[in-house]
Each structure stands twice: as structure tokens, then as C-alpha cells.
């Protein structure tokens, strides 16, 4: 086994990013556009996937993003992301998004969104390549891993059902 495939703990690849939201990022209602939050979450998850896999990794799927509260102009948006689960070449990365008003730290942070991305590690030909196993370090890691397995099973079942429907329907 090469060093690149040595199992890595969840803490190894964890990443946090932050941005201060601006008027140029608003939607027609005056809140921050959901796409801006997706982009920040995708960038954070991408950094996690590259760190864990030790090389390039691409977004294969974003099949669940929960927006819990609106994000306002002037909020500091912070993402925290880590690998929840790994397969042969794919990884599920969970991202938690929190906000805090830029000018008032006494208000504390609000949980505004959660997203689950699937990244696939690729080689120089763009083909899927193996990723290191994941070492679960805490009870929280183990909970996230169990829940990621449920999401993985649903993803595969949904994909298979749609493919079967297309075969039958064609
Ligand atoms: C992601 C990609 C490399 C997968 O290629 P592929 O030929 O389907 O690869 P494979 O069939 O060998 O599957 C590789 C892994 O990806 C997983 N995978 C592929 N598509 C998936 C999907 N839609 N959802 C979840 N997992 C998926 C497979 O389950 C497999 O996981 P495993 O190796 O851990 O068991 C390819 O579809 C791709 O390059 N997509 C474009 C990605 C991109 O450019 N993203 C940025 C968009 S701007």
C-alpha cells in the first residue's frame, strides 16, 4: 500500500471556510442567494475531498441540501466540513453552514444549512481512483458514518430504480 492509501482520520481532512456576505449576493427578496451558499459549501467539501484522497476529486452528486433559515447581507457565513464515509473511489462529505452578524458577536451563531456531497477521486485521465479508508475518531463521526450509509443506500436504490424504469419505458 502506498502512503497515499494509508487510512486517514476524520480530523485529517476537516476544513472550515468563511465569507462576509455582500449586497451583490442577494436574491430578489434581499436575502443571500441560495446558490452562493451552495458554492461556498461545494468549495469547502472539495478541499476536504482533495485532502482526504491526496489528489484531484470532483463533485459527483449533491443530493441533499437543507436550507433551515435565510442568510442576510452582512452575515459572516462559516462552513465546517469533513468526510463522513468512503467507498472505493467516492467519499461523502458533510457540510454544516452557520452564520453570525458581522457586527454583533453577542448574538451567537445560527445553523442555517446542511449539505451532503459525493466526491469521486480521479486520476490524470479523469478516471475514478481508490481513496484511503476513513478512521472514525468520535461517537459523532460514527453517527455521521451510519447516516451516510443510509443516504448511500438510498442513492444507489434511486439510481437503479430510475435506470430500470428507463429500460422498461424505452
Ligand atoms: C464522477 C465521475 C468521475 C464518476 O465516473 P463513473 O464512470 O461513473 O465512475 P464509476 O462508475 O467507476 O463510479 C465511481 C464511484 O463514483 C460513485 N458515483 C458515481 N456517480 C454517482 C452519483 N451520481 N451518486 C453517488 N455516487 C456516484 C460510484 O458509486 C463509485 O463509488 P465507489 O467507487 O466508492 O464504489 C464522472 O461521472 C465525472 O467525471 N463526472 C463529472 C464530475 C464533475 O466534473 N464535477 C464538477 C461539475 S462542474
mmCIF file with all atom_site columns, N, CA and C and ligand atoms in Angstrom, residues 58-61 87-90 118 120 122 126 128 152 155 159, ligand 1:
data_model
loop_
_atom_site.group_PDB
_atom_site.id
_atom_site.type_symbol
_atom_site.label_atom_id
_atom_site.label_alt_id
_atom_site.label_comp_id
_atom_site.label_asym_id
_atom_site.label_entity_id
_atom_site.label_seq_id
_atom_site.pdbx_PDB_ins_code
_atom_site.Cartn_x
_atom_site.Cartn_y
_atom_site.Cartn_z
_atom_site.occupancy
_atom_site.B_iso_or_equiv
_atom_site.pdbx_formal_charge
_atom_site.auth_seq_id
_atom_site.auth_comp_id
_atom_site.auth_asym_id
_atom_site.auth_atom_id
_atom_site.pdbx_PDB_model_num
ATOM   1  N N   . UNK A 1 58  ? -13.639 15.263 -7.861  1.00 0.00 ? 58  UNK A N   1
ATOM   2  C CA  . UNK A 1 58  ? -14.693 16.073 -8.482  1.00 0.00 ? 58  UNK A CA  1
ATOM   3  C C   . UNK A 1 58  ? -16.027 15.838 -7.783  1.00 0.00 ? 58  UNK A C   1
ATOM   4  N N   . UNK A 1 59  ? -16.892 16.838 -7.858  1.00 0.00 ? 59  UNK A N   1
ATOM   5  C CA  . UNK A 1 59  ? -18.244 16.699 -7.300  1.00 0.00 ? 59  UNK A CA  1
ATOM   6  C C   . UNK A 1 59  ? -19.027 15.752 -8.196  1.00 0.00 ? 59  UNK A C   1
ATOM   7  N N   . UNK A 1 60  ? -19.508 14.644 -7.638  1.00 0.00 ? 60  UNK A N   1
ATOM   8  C CA  . UNK A 1 60  ? -20.319 13.702 -8.421  1.00 0.00 ? 60  UNK A CA  1
ATOM   9  C C   . UNK A 1 60  ? -21.795 13.942 -8.151  1.00 0.00 ? 60  UNK A C   1
ATOM   10 N N   . UNK A 1 61  ? -22.124 14.317 -6.929  1.00 0.00 ? 61  UNK A N   1
ATOM   11 C CA  . UNK A 1 61  ? -23.547 14.490 -6.590  1.00 0.00 ? 61  UNK A CA  1
ATOM   12 C C   . UNK A 1 61  ? -23.708 15.412 -5.391  1.00 0.00 ? 61  UNK A C   1
ATOM   13 N N   . UNK A 1 87  ? -16.066 5.081  0.041   1.00 0.00 ? 87  UNK A N   1
ATOM   14 C CA  . UNK A 1 87  ? -16.245 3.814  -0.669  1.00 0.00 ? 87  UNK A CA  1
ATOM   15 C C   . UNK A 1 87  ? -14.929 3.427  -1.295  1.00 0.00 ? 87  UNK A C   1
ATOM   16 N N   . UNK A 1 88  ? -14.979 2.931  -2.552  1.00 0.00 ? 88  UNK A N   1
ATOM   17 C CA  . UNK A 1 88  ? -13.714 2.583  -3.219  1.00 0.00 ? 88  UNK A CA  1
ATOM   18 C C   . UNK A 1 88  ? -13.048 3.865  -3.740  1.00 0.00 ? 88  UNK A C   1
ATOM   19 N N   . UNK A 1 89  ? -13.858 4.642  -4.496  1.00 0.00 ? 89  UNK A N   1
ATOM   20 C CA  . UNK A 1 89  ? -13.296 5.882  -5.048  1.00 0.00 ? 89  UNK A CA  1
ATOM   21 C C   . UNK A 1 89  ? -14.124 7.102  -4.658  1.00 0.00 ? 89  UNK A C   1
ATOM   22 N N   . UNK A 1 90  ? -15.263 6.874  -4.022  1.00 0.00 ? 90  UNK A N   1
ATOM   23 C CA  . UNK A 1 90  ? -16.135 8.001  -3.675  1.00 0.00 ? 90  UNK A CA  1
ATOM   24 C C   . UNK A 1 90  ? -16.089 8.300  -2.182  1.00 0.00 ? 90  UNK A C   1
ATOM   25 N N   . UNK A 1 118 ? -21.261 14.091 -2.685  1.00 0.00 ? 118 UNK A N   1
ATOM   26 C CA  . UNK A 1 118 ? -20.437 12.926 -3.034  1.00 0.00 ? 118 UNK A CA  1
ATOM   27 C C   . UNK A 1 118 ? -19.338 13.417 -3.959  1.00 0.00 ? 118 UNK A C   1
ATOM   28 N N   . UNK A 1 120 ? -15.773 12.170 -6.088  1.00 0.00 ? 120 UNK A N   1
ATOM   29 C CA  . UNK A 1 120 ? -15.054 10.991 -6.583  1.00 0.00 ? 120 UNK A CA  1
ATOM   30 C C   . UNK A 1 120 ? -13.624 11.422 -6.892  1.00 0.00 ? 120 UNK A C   1
ATOM   31 N N   . UNK A 1 122 ? -10.222 11.308 -8.804  1.00 0.00 ? 122 UNK A N   1
ATOM   32 C CA  . UNK A 1 122 ? -9.908  10.936 -10.197 1.00 0.00 ? 122 UNK A CA  1
ATOM   33 C C   . UNK A 1 122 ? -8.400  10.984 -10.442 1.00 0.00 ? 122 UNK A C   1
ATOM   34 N N   . UNK A 1 126 ? -8.870  11.295 -15.669 1.00 0.00 ? 126 UNK A N   1
ATOM   35 C CA  . UNK A 1 126 ? -10.260 11.600 -15.284 1.00 0.00 ? 126 UNK A CA  1
ATOM   36 C C   . UNK A 1 126 ? -11.026 10.368 -14.839 1.00 0.00 ? 126 UNK A C   1
ATOM   37 N N   . UNK A 1 128 ? -11.993 7.236  -12.114 1.00 0.00 ? 128 UNK A N   1
ATOM   38 C CA  . UNK A 1 128 ? -12.066 7.074  -10.662 1.00 0.00 ? 128 UNK A CA  1
ATOM   39 C C   . UNK A 1 128 ? -10.852 6.307  -10.151 1.00 0.00 ? 128 UNK A C   1
ATOM   40 N N   . UNK A 1 152 ? -26.297 6.655  1.217   1.00 0.00 ? 152 UNK A N   1
ATOM   41 C CA  . UNK A 1 152 ? -25.661 5.917  0.106   1.00 0.00 ? 152 UNK A CA  1
ATOM   42 C C   . UNK A 1 152 ? -26.628 4.844  -0.425  1.00 0.00 ? 152 UNK A C   1
ATOM   43 N N   . UNK A 1 155 ? -29.307 6.508  -2.413  1.00 0.00 ? 155 UNK A N   1
ATOM   44 C CA  . UNK A 1 155 ? -28.800 6.991  -3.711  1.00 0.00 ? 155 UNK A CA  1
ATOM   45 C C   . UNK A 1 155 ? -28.728 5.857  -4.729  1.00 0.00 ? 155 UNK A C   1
ATOM   46 N N   . UNK A 1 159 ? -30.990 5.397  -8.092  1.00 0.00 ? 159 UNK A N   1
ATOM   47 C CA  . UNK A 1 159 ? -30.337 5.335  -9.400  1.00 0.00 ? 159 UNK A CA  1
ATOM   48 C C   . UNK A 1 159 ? -30.771 4.058  -10.131 1.00 0.00 ? 159 UNK A C   1
HETATM 49 C C1  . LIG B 2 .   ? -17.801 11.407 -11.044 1.00 0.00 ? 1   LIG B C1  1
HETATM 50 C C2  . LIG B 2 .   ? -17.282 10.561 -12.208 1.00 0.00 ? 1   LIG B C2  1
HETATM 51 C C3  . LIG B 2 .   ? -15.747 10.588 -12.224 1.00 0.00 ? 1   LIG B C3  1
HETATM 52 C C4  . LIG B 2 .   ? -17.772 9.131  -11.988 1.00 0.00 ? 1   LIG B C4  1
HETATM 53 O O1  . LIG B 2 .   ? -17.411 8.411  -13.116 1.00 0.00 ? 1   LIG B O1  1
HETATM 54 P P1  . LIG B 2 .   ? -18.023 6.933  -13.355 1.00 0.00 ? 1   LIG B P1  1
HETATM 55 O O2  . LIG B 2 .   ? -17.547 6.452  -14.662 1.00 0.00 ? 1   LIG B O2  1
HETATM 56 O O3  . LIG B 2 .   ? -19.487 6.952  -13.056 1.00 0.00 ? 1   LIG B O3  1
HETATM 57 O O4  . LIG B 2 .   ? -17.245 6.129  -12.270 1.00 0.00 ? 1   LIG B O4  1
HETATM 58 P P2  . LIG B 2 .   ? -17.639 4.760  -11.616 1.00 0.00 ? 1   LIG B P2  1
HETATM 59 O O5  . LIG B 2 .   ? -18.875 4.151  -12.244 1.00 0.00 ? 1   LIG B O5  1
HETATM 60 O O6  . LIG B 2 .   ? -16.370 3.950  -11.608 1.00 0.00 ? 1   LIG B O6  1
HETATM 61 O O7  . LIG B 2 .   ? -18.041 5.192  -10.134 1.00 0.00 ? 1   LIG B O7  1
HETATM 62 C C5  . LIG B 2 .   ? -17.042 5.729  -9.307  1.00 0.00 ? 1   LIG B C5  1
HETATM 63 C C6  . LIG B 2 .   ? -17.642 5.991  -7.945  1.00 0.00 ? 1   LIG B C6  1
HETATM 64 O O8  . LIG B 2 .   ? -18.498 7.119  -8.053  1.00 0.00 ? 1   LIG B O8  1
HETATM 65 C C7  . LIG B 2 .   ? -19.745 6.801  -7.454  1.00 0.00 ? 1   LIG B C7  1
HETATM 66 N N1  . LIG B 2 .   ? -20.743 7.587  -8.169  1.00 0.00 ? 1   LIG B N1  1
HETATM 67 C C8  . LIG B 2 .   ? -20.802 7.848  -9.492  1.00 0.00 ? 1   LIG B C8  1
HETATM 68 N N2  . LIG B 2 .   ? -21.878 8.603  -9.752  1.00 0.00 ? 1   LIG B N2  1
HETATM 69 C C9  . LIG B 2 .   ? -22.507 8.813  -8.569  1.00 0.00 ? 1   LIG B C9  1
HETATM 70 C C10 . LIG B 2 .   ? -23.670 9.506  -8.178  1.00 0.00 ? 1   LIG B C10 1
HETATM 71 N N3  . LIG B 2 .   ? -24.433 10.143 -9.063  1.00 0.00 ? 1   LIG B N3  1
HETATM 72 N N4  . LIG B 2 .   ? -24.005 9.498  -6.874  1.00 0.00 ? 1   LIG B N4  1
HETATM 73 C C11 . LIG B 2 .   ? -23.249 8.874  -5.973  1.00 0.00 ? 1   LIG B C11 1
HETATM 74 N N5  . LIG B 2 .   ? -22.119 8.193  -6.269  1.00 0.00 ? 1   LIG B N5  1
HETATM 75 C C12 . LIG B 2 .   ? -21.772 8.167  -7.564  1.00 0.00 ? 1   LIG B C12 1
HETATM 76 C C13 . LIG B 2 .   ? -19.898 5.297  -7.672  1.00 0.00 ? 1   LIG B C13 1
HETATM 77 O O9  . LIG B 2 .   ? -20.830 4.729  -6.762  1.00 0.00 ? 1   LIG B O9  1
HETATM 78 C C14 . LIG B 2 .   ? -18.487 4.837  -7.389  1.00 0.00 ? 1   LIG B C14 1
HETATM 79 O O10 . LIG B 2 .   ? -18.260 4.801  -5.975  1.00 0.00 ? 1   LIG B O10 1
HETATM 80 P P3  . LIG B 2 .   ? -17.224 3.771  -5.306  1.00 0.00 ? 1   LIG B P3  1
HETATM 81 O O11 . LIG B 2 .   ? -16.015 3.679  -6.181  1.00 0.00 ? 1   LIG B O11 1
HETATM 82 O O12 . LIG B 2 .   ? -16.888 4.388  -3.979  1.00 0.00 ? 1   LIG B O12 1
HETATM 83 O O13 . LIG B 2 .   ? -17.953 2.467  -5.173  1.00 0.00 ? 1   LIG B O13 1
HETATM 84 C C15 . LIG B 2 .   ? -17.815 11.096 -13.592 1.00 0.00 ? 1   LIG B C15 1
HETATM 85 O O14 . LIG B 2 .   ? -19.219 10.919 -13.626 1.00 0.00 ? 1   LIG B O14 1
HETATM 86 C C16 . LIG B 2 .   ? -17.473 12.554 -13.798 1.00 0.00 ? 1   LIG B C16 1
HETATM 87 O O15 . LIG B 2 .   ? -16.344 12.890 -14.165 1.00 0.00 ? 1   LIG B O15 1
HETATM 88 N N6  . LIG B 2 .   ? -18.469 13.444 -13.607 1.00 0.00 ? 1   LIG B N6  1
HETATM 89 C C17 . LIG B 2 .   ? -18.227 14.877 -13.739 1.00 0.00 ? 1   LIG B C17 1
HETATM 90 C C18 . LIG B 2 .   ? -17.739 15.449 -12.403 1.00 0.00 ? 1   LIG B C18 1
HETATM 91 C C19 . LIG B 2 .   ? -17.509 16.933 -12.495 1.00 0.00 ? 1   LIG B C19 1
HETATM 92 O O16 . LIG B 2 .   ? -16.963 17.431 -13.445 1.00 0.00 ? 1   LIG B O16 1
HETATM 93 N N7  . LIG B 2 .   ? -17.952 17.634 -11.452 1.00 0.00 ? 1   LIG B N7  1
HETATM 94 C C20 . LIG B 2 .   ? -17.883 19.039 -11.411 1.00 0.00 ? 1   LIG B C20 1
HETATM 95 C C21 . LIG B 2 .   ? -19.101 19.613 -12.038 1.00 0.00 ? 1   LIG B C21 1
HETATM 96 S S1  . LIG B 2 .   ? -18.892 21.285 -12.503 1.00 0.00 ? 1   LIG B S1  1
#
